[in-house]
């Protein structure tokens, strides 16, 4: 999905959707050897950039998302709605699709 957005800051997720950006894998080993792009795998780790206000339950009460902006999360290998702004790629996931929150 290609969009005409100038900045990712202008994208506000709706309901329980969460905007994330995958963490890029290191292309350099600990000893300083650079790896070719074909050998670097995509990680299932992402950083939360924006969250929606939350979904509504049966009674109309808002269910707040389980993550906050800036959190690191584990996401599924496939899925989400891809969003491309310029050369950067982002994904929109629903709150219940996120696998885990990474604490450090």
XYZ file of C-alpha atoms in Angstrom:
104
model
C 0.000 0.000 0.000
C 1.701 3.172 -1.134
C 0.546 6.399 0.457
C 1.128 10.057 -0.276
C 2.027 10.865 3.333
C 4.882 13.273 3.905
C 5.589 12.029 7.421
C 4.604 9.015 9.499
C 3.562 11.469 12.259
C 0.470 12.334 10.191
C -0.804 8.725 10.419
C -3.066 8.121 13.435
C -4.254 4.531 13.997
C -7.955 3.947 14.673
C -9.566 1.779 17.360
C -7.211 -0.976 18.569
C -4.664 -0.668 15.768
C -0.966 -0.234 16.528
C 1.605 1.292 14.162
C 5.010 -0.412 14.380
C 8.323 -0.379 12.563
C 10.396 -3.549 12.386
C 13.804 -3.400 14.028
C 16.453 -3.845 11.365
C 18.871 -6.741 11.837
C 22.536 -5.929 12.206
C 24.415 -6.238 8.927
C 27.746 -6.293 10.723
C 29.057 -9.105 12.921
C 30.692 -8.609 16.317
C 34.116 -8.993 14.695
C 33.354 -6.231 12.157
C 32.524 -8.306 9.064
C 29.732 -6.839 6.919
C 27.044 -9.319 5.849
C 25.292 -9.162 2.457
C 21.635 -8.096 2.545
C 20.510 -11.525 1.309
C 21.899 -13.251 4.417
C 20.338 -10.833 6.937
C 16.949 -12.117 8.126
C 14.032 -9.922 9.146
C 13.512 -9.846 12.881
C 10.122 -10.316 14.531
C 10.885 -7.396 16.829
C 9.325 -3.979 16.283
C 9.060 -0.588 17.960
C 5.612 0.898 18.636
C 5.309 4.318 16.989
C 1.604 5.120 17.511
C -1.459 3.515 19.088
C -5.162 3.987 18.544
C -7.547 4.900 21.376
C -8.664 1.267 21.802
C -11.583 -0.903 20.771
C -15.070 -0.757 22.277
C -16.547 -3.661 24.249
C -20.203 -4.777 24.196
C -21.169 -2.098 26.705
C -19.493 0.692 24.726
C -16.590 1.060 27.146
C -13.142 1.700 25.712
C -10.571 -1.120 26.067
C -7.141 0.502 26.258
C -4.341 -1.070 24.186
C -1.842 -3.259 26.048
C 1.218 -1.366 24.751
C 2.464 2.223 24.800
C 4.376 4.329 22.280
C 8.067 3.448 22.452
C 7.537 -0.152 23.626
C 9.359 -2.984 21.878
C 7.077 -5.835 20.852
C 7.254 -9.254 19.241
C 5.152 -9.396 16.070
C 4.123 -12.300 13.813
C 6.377 -13.137 10.857
C 3.500 -12.480 8.441
C 0.438 -10.294 8.760
C -0.374 -6.721 9.519
C -1.157 -4.032 6.981
C 1.986 -2.661 5.348
C 2.348 1.118 5.053
C 5.184 2.717 3.099
C 6.149 6.350 3.636
C 9.032 7.408 1.424
C 11.634 4.647 1.669
C 10.580 3.520 5.167
C 8.219 0.589 5.740
C 5.786 0.349 8.646
C 3.003 -2.065 9.635
C -0.393 -1.716 11.293
C -1.448 -4.545 13.613
C -4.457 -4.997 15.855
C -3.653 -5.107 19.563
C -4.581 -8.795 19.880
C -2.239 -9.731 16.977
C 0.889 -8.657 18.879
C 2.633 -11.681 20.372
C 4.509 -10.194 23.330
C 5.881 -7.042 24.912
C 9.667 -7.032 25.357
C 10.879 -5.746 28.734
C 14.493 -4.846 29.464
